[in-house]
Coordinates of C-alpha atoms in Angstrom, one line a residue:
Chain M
M1 CA -19.2 -2.6 11.3
V2 CA -16.3 -1.5 9.3
Q3 CA -17.4 -0.5 5.8
S4 CA -15.3 -0.7 2.7
S5 CA -14.3 2.5 1.0
D6 CA -16.3 1.5 -2.1
R7 CA -19.5 1.1 -0.1
I8 CA -18.9 4.4 1.7
E9 CA -18.4 6.0 -1.7
T10 CA -21.8 4.7 -2.9
L11 CA -23.6 5.8 0.2
A12 CA -22.0 9.2 0.0
A13 CA -23.1 9.6 -3.6
L14 CA -26.7 8.7 -2.6
W15 CA -26.7 11.2 0.2
A16 CA -25.1 13.9 -2.0
A17 CA -27.8 13.4 -4.6
K18 CA -30.5 13.5 -1.9
V19 CA -29.2 16.7 -0.4
A20 CA -28.9 18.3 -3.8
G21 CA -32.4 17.2 -4.7
A22 CA -34.7 18.8 -2.1
P23 CA -34.5 20.0 1.4
L24 CA -34.0 17.1 3.8
T25 CA -36.8 16.1 6.1
P26 CA -35.9 16.2 9.8
D27 CA -35.7 12.4 9.8
D28 CA -33.4 12.4 6.8
Q29 CA -31.2 15.1 8.4
C30 CA -30.9 13.1 11.5
C31 CA -30.1 10.0 9.6
L32 CA -27.4 11.8 7.6
D33 CA -25.9 13.5 10.6
R34 CA -25.6 10.1 12.3
W35 CA -24.0 8.6 9.3
L36 CA -21.5 11.4 8.9
A37 CA -20.5 11.1 12.6
A38 CA -20.1 7.4 12.5
D39 CA -16.7 7.4 10.6
I40 CA -14.4 10.1 9.5
R41 CA -14.3 8.5 6.1
H42 CA -18.1 9.1 5.7
A43 CA -17.7 12.8 6.1
G44 CA -14.8 12.8 3.7
A45 CA -16.5 10.8 1.1
F46 CA -19.6 13.0 1.4
A47 CA -17.6 16.1 1.0
R48 CA -15.9 14.6 -2.1
A49 CA -19.3 13.6 -3.6
Q50 CA -20.6 17.1 -3.1
A51 CA -17.3 18.5 -4.6
I52 CA -17.8 16.3 -7.6
L53 CA -21.3 17.9 -8.2
L54 CA -19.9 21.4 -7.8
R55 CA -17.1 20.7 -10.2
M56 CA -19.7 19.9 -12.9
D57 CA -20.9 23.5 -12.6
R58 CA -17.8 24.4 -14.5
L59 CA -19.6 23.1 -17.6
R60 CA -22.0 26.0 -17.5
A61 CA -19.4 27.8 -19.5
I62 CA -20.1 25.4 -22.3
G63 CA -23.8 25.1 -21.9
G64 CA -26.1 22.0 -22.1
T65 CA -26.7 22.2 -25.9
A66 CA -23.1 22.3 -26.8
L67 CA -22.3 19.6 -24.3
R68 CA -24.9 17.2 -25.6
A69 CA -23.6 17.7 -29.1
S70 CA -19.9 17.5 -28.3
V71 CA -19.5 14.9 -25.5
P72 CA -16.7 12.7 -26.8
E73 CA -17.2 9.1 -27.4
V74 CA -16.9 7.0 -24.3
P75 CA -13.4 5.6 -24.4
P76 CA -12.9 1.9 -24.8
T77 CA -11.3 1.7 -21.4
L78 CA -14.8 1.6 -20.0
I79 CA -15.7 -1.7 -18.6
E80 CA -18.7 -3.1 -16.7
T81 CA -17.9 -3.5 -13.1
E82 CA -20.2 -5.2 -10.6
V83 CA -21.5 -3.1 -7.8
P84 CA -20.8 -4.9 -4.6
P85 CA -24.0 -6.9 -4.2
D86 CA -24.3 -5.9 -0.5
V87 CA -24.7 -2.2 -1.2
N88 CA -27.6 -0.9 0.8
I89 CA -29.1 2.4 0.1
P90 CA -29.5 4.5 3.3
V91 CA -32.8 3.8 4.9
S92 CA -34.5 7.0 3.9
T93 CA -33.1 7.2 0.4
A94 CA -33.9 3.6 -0.3
A95 CA -37.5 4.1 0.4
G96 CA -39.3 2.9 -2.7
L97 CA -36.2 3.1 -4.8
E98 CA -35.0 -0.5 -4.9
S99 CA -38.5 -1.6 -6.1
V100 CA -38.6 0.9 -8.8
L101 CA -35.2 0.3 -10.2
P102 CA -34.6 -2.3 -12.9
S103 CA -31.8 -3.6 -10.6
P104 CA -29.1 -1.4 -12.0
R105 CA -26.4 -3.7 -10.5
R106 CA -23.9 -2.7 -13.0
F107 CA -22.4 0.6 -13.8
P108 CA -19.4 1.5 -15.8
T109 CA -16.1 2.5 -14.3
I110 CA -12.7 2.6 -15.6
T111 CA -10.1 -0.1 -15.8
R112 CA -7.4 2.0 -14.4
R113 CA -9.1 1.9 -11.0
R114 CA -8.0 -1.7 -10.6
A115 CA -4.4 -0.8 -11.2
I116 CA -4.6 1.9 -8.6
L117 CA -6.2 -0.4 -6.1
A118 CA -3.5 -2.8 -6.8
G119 CA -1.0 -0.2 -5.8
S120 CA -2.5 0.1 -2.4
T121 CA -2.1 -3.6 -1.8
A122 CA 1.3 -3.7 -3.4
A123 CA 2.9 -4.6 -0.1
S124 CA 0.9 -7.8 0.3
L125 CA 1.2 -8.6 -3.3
A126 CA 4.9 -8.1 -3.2
L127 CA 5.0 -10.5 -0.2
A128 CA 2.9 -13.0 -2.0
G129 CA 5.3 -12.8 -4.9
F130 CA 8.3 -13.1 -2.7
F131 CA 7.0 -16.2 -1.0
G132 CA 5.4 -17.8 -4.0
S133 CA 7.1 -20.8 -5.4
G134 CA 8.0 -19.0 -8.6
L135 CA 11.2 -17.5 -7.4
I136 CA 13.2 -15.9 -10.2
W137 CA 16.8 -15.7 -9.4
S138 CA 19.0 -13.6 -11.6
G139 CA 22.0 -15.7 -12.4
R140 CA 24.5 -16.4 -9.7
S141 CA 23.9 -20.1 -10.0
R142 CA 26.6 -22.3 -11.2
R143 CA 27.5 -26.0 -11.2
T144 CA 30.2 -27.1 -8.8
A145 CA 33.2 -29.2 -9.6
P146 CA 32.9 -33.0 -9.7
V147 CA 32.7 -35.3 -6.8
D148 CA 35.3 -35.5 -4.0
T149 CA 36.8 -32.1 -4.2
V150 CA 36.4 -29.3 -1.6
E151 CA 34.9 -26.1 -2.8
R152 CA 34.3 -22.9 -0.7
F153 CA 31.7 -20.3 -1.4
A154 CA 31.4 -17.0 0.5
T155 CA 29.5 -13.8 0.6
R156 CA 30.5 -10.3 1.6
R157 CA 28.5 -8.2 4.0
G158 CA 25.2 -7.2 2.4
E159 CA 25.5 -9.9 -0.3
T160 CA 23.4 -12.9 -1.0
R161 CA 24.5 -15.7 -3.3
Q162 CA 23.0 -18.8 -4.7
V163 CA 25.0 -21.8 -5.6
R164 CA 23.8 -24.9 -7.4
L165 CA 25.7 -28.0 -6.2
A166 CA 26.7 -31.0 -8.4
D167 CA 23.8 -33.1 -7.1
G168 CA 21.2 -30.5 -7.9
S169 CA 20.9 -29.1 -4.4
V170 CA 20.9 -25.4 -4.1
V171 CA 22.6 -23.4 -1.3
T172 CA 21.6 -19.8 -0.8
L173 CA 24.1 -17.9 1.3
N174 CA 23.0 -14.9 3.4
T175 CA 25.2 -12.0 4.2
N176 CA 28.7 -12.5 5.4
S177 CA 28.6 -16.3 5.2
T178 CA 31.0 -19.1 4.1
V179 CA 30.4 -22.7 3.3
S180 CA 32.7 -25.4 2.2
V181 CA 31.4 -28.3 0.2
R182 CA 32.8 -31.8 0.0
F183 CA 30.9 -34.5 -1.8
T184 CA 31.9 -38.2 -1.7
D185 CA 30.1 -41.2 -3.1
K186 CA 28.7 -42.0 0.3
V187 CA 27.8 -38.6 1.7
R188 CA 27.3 -35.0 0.8
N189 CA 29.2 -32.9 3.4
I190 CA 28.7 -29.2 3.8
H191 CA 30.4 -27.1 6.5
L192 CA 28.9 -23.8 7.4
E193 CA 32.0 -22.0 8.6
H194 CA 30.0 -18.9 9.7
G195 CA 26.9 -17.0 8.8
E196 CA 23.6 -18.3 7.5
A197 CA 22.5 -20.5 4.6
L198 CA 19.4 -22.0 3.1
F199 CA 19.8 -25.6 1.8
D200 CA 17.3 -26.9 -0.7
V201 CA 18.4 -30.5 -0.8
A202 CA 18.0 -32.8 -3.8
K203 CA 16.5 -36.2 -2.7
N204 CA 19.0 -39.0 -2.5
K205 CA 18.5 -41.6 0.2
A206 CA 21.7 -43.4 -0.6
R207 CA 23.8 -40.3 -0.1
P208 CA 22.8 -38.2 2.9
F209 CA 23.2 -34.5 3.0
V210 CA 25.1 -33.5 6.1
V211 CA 25.6 -29.9 7.3
T212 CA 27.9 -29.2 10.1
A213 CA 28.0 -25.8 11.9
S214 CA 29.9 -25.2 15.0
D215 CA 29.0 -28.1 17.2
A216 CA 25.8 -29.0 15.3
V217 CA 25.3 -31.8 12.8
I218 CA 22.3 -31.7 10.6
R219 CA 21.4 -34.6 8.4
A220 CA 18.9 -34.5 5.7
V221 CA 17.7 -36.6 2.9
G222 CA 15.6 -34.4 0.7
T223 CA 14.4 -31.2 2.4
S224 CA 14.8 -27.5 2.7
F225 CA 16.2 -25.8 5.8
T226 CA 18.4 -23.0 7.0
V227 CA 21.3 -23.1 9.3
R228 CA 22.4 -20.0 11.1
A229 CA 25.8 -20.0 12.9
L230 CA 26.5 -16.5 14.2
P231 CA 29.3 -15.6 16.6
E232 CA 28.5 -16.2 20.3
K233 CA 25.0 -17.5 19.5
P234 CA 23.8 -21.1 19.5
V235 CA 23.3 -22.7 16.1
Q236 CA 19.8 -22.5 14.8
V237 CA 18.2 -24.8 12.3
L238 CA 14.9 -23.8 10.7
V239 CA 13.2 -26.5 8.7
R240 CA 11.0 -25.4 5.8
E241 CA 10.2 -28.7 4.3
G242 CA 10.8 -32.4 5.0
V243 CA 12.6 -33.7 8.1
V244 CA 16.1 -33.2 9.3
E245 CA 18.0 -35.0 12.1
V246 CA 19.9 -32.6 14.4
S247 CA 22.6 -33.8 16.7
H248 CA 25.6 -32.5 18.7
R249 CA 29.0 -33.3 17.3
D250 CA 30.1 -35.0 20.4
L251 CA 26.9 -36.9 21.2
R252 CA 25.9 -38.8 18.1
V253 CA 23.4 -40.8 20.1
G254 CA 21.1 -37.9 21.0
K255 CA 19.7 -37.3 17.5
I256 CA 16.6 -35.2 17.4
R257 CA 14.2 -35.1 14.5
A258 CA 13.0 -31.7 13.4
V259 CA 10.1 -31.6 11.0
A260 CA 8.8 -28.8 8.7
D261 CA 7.9 -25.5 10.4
T262 CA 10.1 -26.1 13.5
K263 CA 13.2 -24.5 14.7
A264 CA 16.0 -26.4 16.5
V265 CA 18.4 -24.6 18.7
I266 CA 21.7 -26.4 19.4
A267 CA 23.3 -24.9 22.5
S268 CA 27.0 -25.3 23.2
D269 CA 26.2 -27.5 26.2
A270 CA 24.8 -30.0 23.6
S271 CA 21.2 -29.5 24.6
I272 CA 18.9 -29.3 21.7
A273 CA 15.5 -27.6 21.8
V274 CA 12.9 -27.9 19.1
R275 CA 9.9 -25.6 18.9
A276 CA 7.1 -25.2 16.3
V277 CA 7.2 -22.1 14.2
P278 CA 4.2 -20.7 12.4
R279 CA 4.5 -21.0 8.6
I280 CA 4.4 -17.3 8.1
E281 CA 7.3 -16.9 10.5
V282 CA 9.3 -19.5 8.6
E283 CA 8.8 -17.5 5.5
R284 CA 9.6 -14.2 7.3
N285 CA 12.8 -15.8 8.5
L286 CA 13.7 -16.5 4.9
A287 CA 13.0 -13.0 3.6
W288 CA 16.7 -12.3 3.4
Q289 CA 16.8 -14.3 0.2
Y290 CA 15.0 -11.4 -1.4
G291 CA 17.0 -8.7 0.3
Q292 CA 14.5 -8.2 3.0
I293 CA 14.6 -8.4 6.7
S294 CA 11.6 -9.1 8.8
F295 CA 10.8 -8.2 12.4
E296 CA 7.9 -9.0 14.5
N297 CA 7.8 -7.3 17.9
V298 CA 11.6 -7.1 17.9
R299 CA 13.4 -4.8 20.2
L300 CA 15.0 -1.8 18.5
A301 CA 18.4 -2.9 19.9
D302 CA 18.0 -6.4 18.5
A303 CA 16.8 -5.0 15.2
A304 CA 19.9 -2.8 15.0
Q305 CA 22.1 -5.8 15.7
E306 CA 20.4 -7.7 13.0
F307 CA 21.0 -4.9 10.5
A308 CA 24.7 -4.9 11.5
R309 CA 25.0 -8.3 9.8
Y310 CA 24.1 -6.7 6.5
S311 CA 25.7 -3.3 6.3
D312 CA 28.7 -1.3 7.4
T313 CA 26.4 1.5 8.3
K314 CA 25.7 0.9 12.0
I315 CA 22.4 1.7 13.7
A316 CA 23.0 2.9 17.3
V317 CA 20.0 2.9 19.6
D318 CA 19.7 5.2 22.6
P319 CA 19.5 2.8 25.6
A320 CA 16.5 4.8 26.7
V321 CA 14.5 3.6 23.7
A322 CA 16.2 0.2 23.1
N323 CA 13.2 -1.7 24.4
H324 CA 10.7 -0.2 21.9
T325 CA 9.6 -2.9 19.6
I326 CA 9.0 -2.8 15.9
T327 CA 7.2 -5.0 13.4
G328 CA 7.7 -4.8 9.6
M329 CA 9.7 -5.8 6.6
F330 CA 12.6 -3.7 5.5
P331 CA 15.4 -3.8 2.8
T332 CA 18.6 -5.2 4.3
N333 CA 20.7 -2.7 2.4
D334 CA 19.1 0.4 3.9
P335 CA 19.6 0.7 7.6
A336 CA 19.2 4.4 7.5
G337 CA 15.8 4.0 5.9
F338 CA 14.8 1.5 8.6
A339 CA 15.9 3.9 11.3
R340 CA 13.8 6.7 9.8
V341 CA 10.7 4.6 9.5
A342 CA 11.2 3.2 13.0
A343 CA 11.6 6.7 14.4
T344 CA 8.5 7.9 12.5
V345 CA 6.4 5.0 13.8
L346 CA 7.6 5.1 17.4
N347 CA 7.7 8.9 17.6
L348 CA 11.5 9.0 18.0
H349 CA 14.2 10.9 16.2
V350 CA 17.1 10.0 14.0
E351 CA 20.5 11.6 14.0
V352 CA 22.9 10.7 11.2
E353 CA 26.6 10.6 11.7
A354 CA 29.3 9.3 9.5
N355 CA 28.7 5.6 9.1
E356 CA 26.3 5.6 12.1
V357 CA 22.6 6.3 12.4
W358 CA 21.3 7.1 15.9
I359 CA 17.8 6.4 17.0
V360 CA 17.1 8.7 19.9
R361 CA 14.2 9.9 21.9
Chain D
M1 CA -13.1 35.5 7.3
S2 CA -13.8 31.9 7.6
L3 CA -15.6 29.8 4.9
N4 CA -19.0 28.3 5.4
A5 CA -19.8 24.6 4.6
Q6 CA -20.8 25.3 1.0
Q7 CA -17.7 27.4 0.4
R8 CA -15.5 24.8 1.9
T9 CA -16.9 22.1 -0.4
Q10 CA -16.4 24.5 -3.3
W11 CA -12.8 24.9 -2.3
L12 CA -12.3 21.2 -2.3
A13 CA -13.9 21.0 -5.8
N14 CA -11.6 23.7 -7.1
N15 CA -8.4 22.8 -5.4
V16 CA -8.3 19.2 -4.4
L17 CA -10.5 17.1 -6.7
P18 CA -8.6 18.2 -9.9
H19 CA -5.4 16.9 -8.3
E20 CA -6.7 13.7 -6.9
T21 CA -4.9 11.6 -9.5
L22 CA -1.6 13.0 -8.6
I23 CA -2.3 12.7 -4.9
R24 CA -3.2 9.1 -5.4
A25 CA -0.1 8.5 -7.4
R26 CA 2.0 9.8 -4.6
L27 CA 0.2 7.7 -2.1
A28 CA 0.6 4.6 -4.2
R29 CA 4.4 4.9 -3.7
V30 CA 4.0 4.3 0.0
Y31 CA 3.5 0.6 0.5
V32 CA 1.8 0.0 3.7
A33 CA 0.1 -3.2 4.4
D34 CA -3.6 -3.1 5.4
L35 CA -3.9 0.5 4.1
D36 CA -6.5 1.2 1.5
V37 CA -5.7 4.3 -0.5
N38 CA -9.4 5.0 -0.9
D39 CA -9.8 5.1 2.9
V40 CA -6.9 7.6 3.1
I41 CA -8.4 9.8 0.4
Q42 CA -11.8 9.8 2.1
E43 CA -10.3 10.7 5.4
M44 CA -8.2 13.3 3.7
Y45 CA -11.3 15.1 2.4
A46 CA -12.8 15.0 5.8
R47 CA -9.7 16.5 7.4
L48 CA -9.4 19.2 4.8
L49 CA -13.0 20.0 5.2
S50 CA -12.5 20.7 8.9
S51 CA -9.2 22.5 8.4
P52 CA -9.5 25.7 10.3
A53 CA -8.1 28.2 7.8
L54 CA -8.8 26.6 4.4
E55 CA -8.9 29.9 2.6
T56 CA -5.3 30.7 3.6
I57 CA -3.8 27.5 2.1
Q58 CA -1.5 28.6 -0.7
Y59 CA -0.6 25.3 -2.2
P60 CA -3.5 23.0 -1.8
R61 CA -2.0 20.0 -3.6
Q62 CA 1.0 19.9 -1.3
Y63 CA -1.2 20.5 1.7
A64 CA -3.5 17.7 0.7
I65 CA -0.5 15.3 0.3
Q66 CA 0.8 16.3 3.7
T67 CA -2.7 15.7 5.2
A68 CA -2.7 12.3 3.6
K69 CA 0.8 11.6 5.0
G70 CA -0.5 12.5 8.5
I71 CA -3.3 10.0 8.1
I72 CA -0.8 7.3 7.1
I73 CA 1.5 8.0 10.0
D74 CA -1.5 7.9 12.4
H75 CA -2.4 4.6 10.9
L76 CA 1.1 3.3 11.4
R77 CA 1.2 4.5 15.0
R78 CA -2.1 3.0 15.8
S79 CA -1.3 -0.4 14.3
R80 CA 2.4 -0.4 15.3
V81 CA 2.8 -2.6 12.2
V82 CA 4.9 -1.3 9.4
S83 CA 5.2 -3.4 6.3
I84 CA 6.9 -0.8 4.2
V85 CA 8.6 -2.7 1.5
S86 CA 10.5 0.2 0.4
A87 CA 11.6 1.8 3.6
G88 CA 11.9 5.5 3.5
S89 CA 9.1 5.6 1.1
L90 CA 7.2 7.9 3.5
E91 CA 9.8 10.5 2.6
Q92 CA 8.6 10.3 -1.0
L93 CA 5.7 12.3 0.1
N94 CA 8.0 15.1 1.3
V95 CA 9.4 15.8 -2.2
A96 CA 8.9 19.4 -2.5
V97 CA 6.4 20.6 -5.0
P98 CA 8.0 23.5 -6.8
D99 CA 6.3 26.8 -7.6
V100 CA 4.1 26.8 -10.7
S101 CA 5.5 28.0 -14.0
P102 CA 3.3 29.9 -16.3
E103 CA 2.9 27.2 -18.9
E104 CA 2.0 24.7 -16.2
R105 CA -0.8 26.8 -14.8
L106 CA -4.0 25.1 -15.6
E107 CA -5.8 27.2 -18.1
F108 CA -9.5 27.8 -17.4
R109 CA -10.3 26.4 -20.8
D110 CA -8.3 23.2 -20.2
E111 CA -10.0 22.8 -17.0
I112 CA -13.4 22.9 -18.6
Q113 CA -12.3 20.4 -21.2
D114 CA -11.1 18.3 -18.3
V115 CA -14.5 18.2 -16.7
A116 CA -16.2 17.6 -20.0
N117 CA -14.0 14.6 -20.5
A118 CA -15.0 13.3 -17.2
L119 CA -18.6 13.7 -18.1
A120 CA -18.0 11.5 -21.2
H121 CA -17.6 8.5 -18.8
V122 CA -21.1 8.9 -17.5
P123 CA -23.8 6.8 -19.3
E124 CA -26.3 8.8 -21.2
T125 CA -29.3 8.8 -18.9
Y126 CA -27.3 9.8 -15.9
R127 CA -25.4 12.3 -18.0
E128 CA -28.5 14.0 -19.2
T129 CA -29.7 14.3 -15.6
L130 CA -26.4 15.9 -14.6
I131 CA -26.6 18.4 -17.5
L132 CA -30.2 19.3 -16.6
R133 CA -29.4 19.7 -12.9
R134 CA -26.0 21.2 -12.8
V135 CA -25.5 22.9 -16.2
E136 CA -29.0 24.1 -17.0
G137 CA -29.9 24.6 -13.4
L138 CA -33.2 22.8 -13.4
S139 CA -34.7 21.7 -10.1
Q140 CA -35.0 18.0 -9.3
K141 CA -38.8 18.3 -9.9
E142 CA -38.3 20.0 -13.3
T143 CA -35.6 17.5 -14.2
A144 CA -37.9 14.6 -13.4
E145 CA -40.7 16.1 -15.5
R146 CA -38.4 16.7 -18.4
M147 CA -37.1 13.2 -18.4
G148 CA -40.5 11.6 -17.7
V149 CA -39.5 9.9 -14.5
T150 CA -40.3 10.2 -10.8
E151 CA -38.4 12.6 -8.6
K152 CA -36.9 9.6 -6.8
M153 CA -35.6 8.3 -10.0
A154 CA -34.1 11.7 -10.9
E155 CA -32.4 11.7 -7.6
Y156 CA -31.1 8.2 -8.1
Y157 CA -29.8 9.1 -11.6
L158 CA -27.9 12.0 -10.1
A159 CA -26.5 9.6 -7.4
R160 CA -25.4 7.2 -10.1
S161 CA -23.6 10.1 -12.0
I162 CA -21.7 10.9 -8.8
M163 CA -20.8 7.2 -8.4
V164 CA -19.3 7.0 -11.9
L165 CA -17.5 10.4 -11.5
S166 CA -16.2 9.2 -8.2
K167 CA -14.4 6.5 -10.1
V168 CA -13.3 8.8 -12.9
F169 CA -12.0 11.7 -10.8
G170 CA -8.5 11.0 -9.6
R171 CA -8.4 7.5 -10.8
G172 CA -6.7 7.9 -14.1
G173 CA -9.8 8.9 -16.1
K174 CA -9.7 11.7 -18.6
S175 CA -10.4 14.1 -15.8
R176 CA -6.7 14.1 -15.1
V177 CA -5.2 17.6 -14.8
R178 CA -2.7 18.1 -17.6
S179 CA 0.3 18.9 -15.4
S180 CA 3.0 16.4 -16.1
S181 CA 5.7 18.0 -14.0
G182 CA 4.2 17.6 -10.6
E183 CA 4.2 21.3 -10.1
E184 CA 1.7 23.0 -7.9
P185 CA -1.0 25.2 -9.3
E186 CA -1.8 27.9 -6.8
A187 CA -5.0 28.0 -4.8
T188 CA -8.1 28.9 -6.7
K189 CA -10.6 31.2 -5.1
I190 CA -14.1 30.3 -4.5
D191 CA -15.2 32.3 -7.6
G192 CA -12.7 30.4 -9.7
S193 CA -10.1 33.0 -10.1
V194 CA -6.5 32.1 -9.3
E195 CA -5.0 33.6 -6.2
R196 CA -1.8 35.5 -6.8

């Protein structure tokens, strides 16, 4: 069983007190040895507990009498924290103890501990924040001109941009992308000229929201989806909410419905494939909104190509290691940082040249 | 000369425990999913404990941070999953810790104050046990008699003290070493003197 670090800390304290108290019986010694060998953290926590006791020896310089008189007031940061209810005292130490004790299930600790623990889970919290509904966007939104005019919005490499359209829909442009918007009384037309965009569409049954990209036509009523049209790649539609209708420009009959958590790929031969995508992957695919790029078992070569969309600093991958895969989330604007982390994890090396970062064996 | 187990633990008490807050602060900058800083700290103590030439380590704080970094890298390599939100944050652990300046060197008196402050977090009964055992040097039996409890109880009180101090040391309690600059105090010998 994998034990939590808190529980290990508690057991280590019990053992350290026992060892300090009296010579161990052979049974206890055996029990302790077994525990110490079971997990490297046990040995570490035990050493730490003993070190804590030894550190207290410093107070001999003050002496017990002075200490008792001068111990400062317990600071107000002290709070009562529940001991995990499943804490078991090691077999030998527990003998008779639990019954004697007035169930001291609470002991004081300090509030700061929580903050530090929070730090360790910062990654997951950050992700939760990213993907929570309460997205805070810093400006960059504006209302578009009135009906029946064409407007273009574009981003440079490495930039993302959010545009609020006249109907209340929101378009978020990923790096190096351009859309043109033409609204009429009957239809809301958006053309994704190139790049990738997320569309959060305001509901209006009377006035469909139609996105065209390359040969693909995507029709929505009220929904949220991304369209990705990259050079020499089929158009991809990822549906986050609601339903969209996907079709090929030349074959209006062959409409295919794509529901939430699916991805439609529209090949140039007009074939359309729809596959289900786990929710978590949908969100990962949208991490670019927050300046992040997410990989799951992605080949280094492909990851490098993906980074190239976002930055002028190119990542070059030694063909010998191109098939190593990486999983993780990285800032889009730091390809060199990605290269270093990937190299660390995969036991490879990084060589930096002007405007190019090499990942080599 | 190589240190025995008792000396090794003493070395940790002198050279690592006082810097645990700072070490944890450094580790908190590395955002790795599924990684519990407490796990890393515990394993760090274990690795340090079995480090072959503990007594030759000049800059224990830096050494401890590097040890922790090794643990994190091992974790990453095992899991093959990196969720480092701020990529390159592993490098933060490499920030050189400069040599110690005279005013940054922890004074012995400060250090005692530091430990006394940590003691203030311990509830009174446990604290009294700790004072009797560690400061006044009474045996467990004598401590139990003095406090009018069984030996088991005295042992348990001591364990409780350690649990509280476990939370205090290195976790932002008053035990924090007053060195704001991130500079490295030199290794302290077993007897408490500072190695030059």
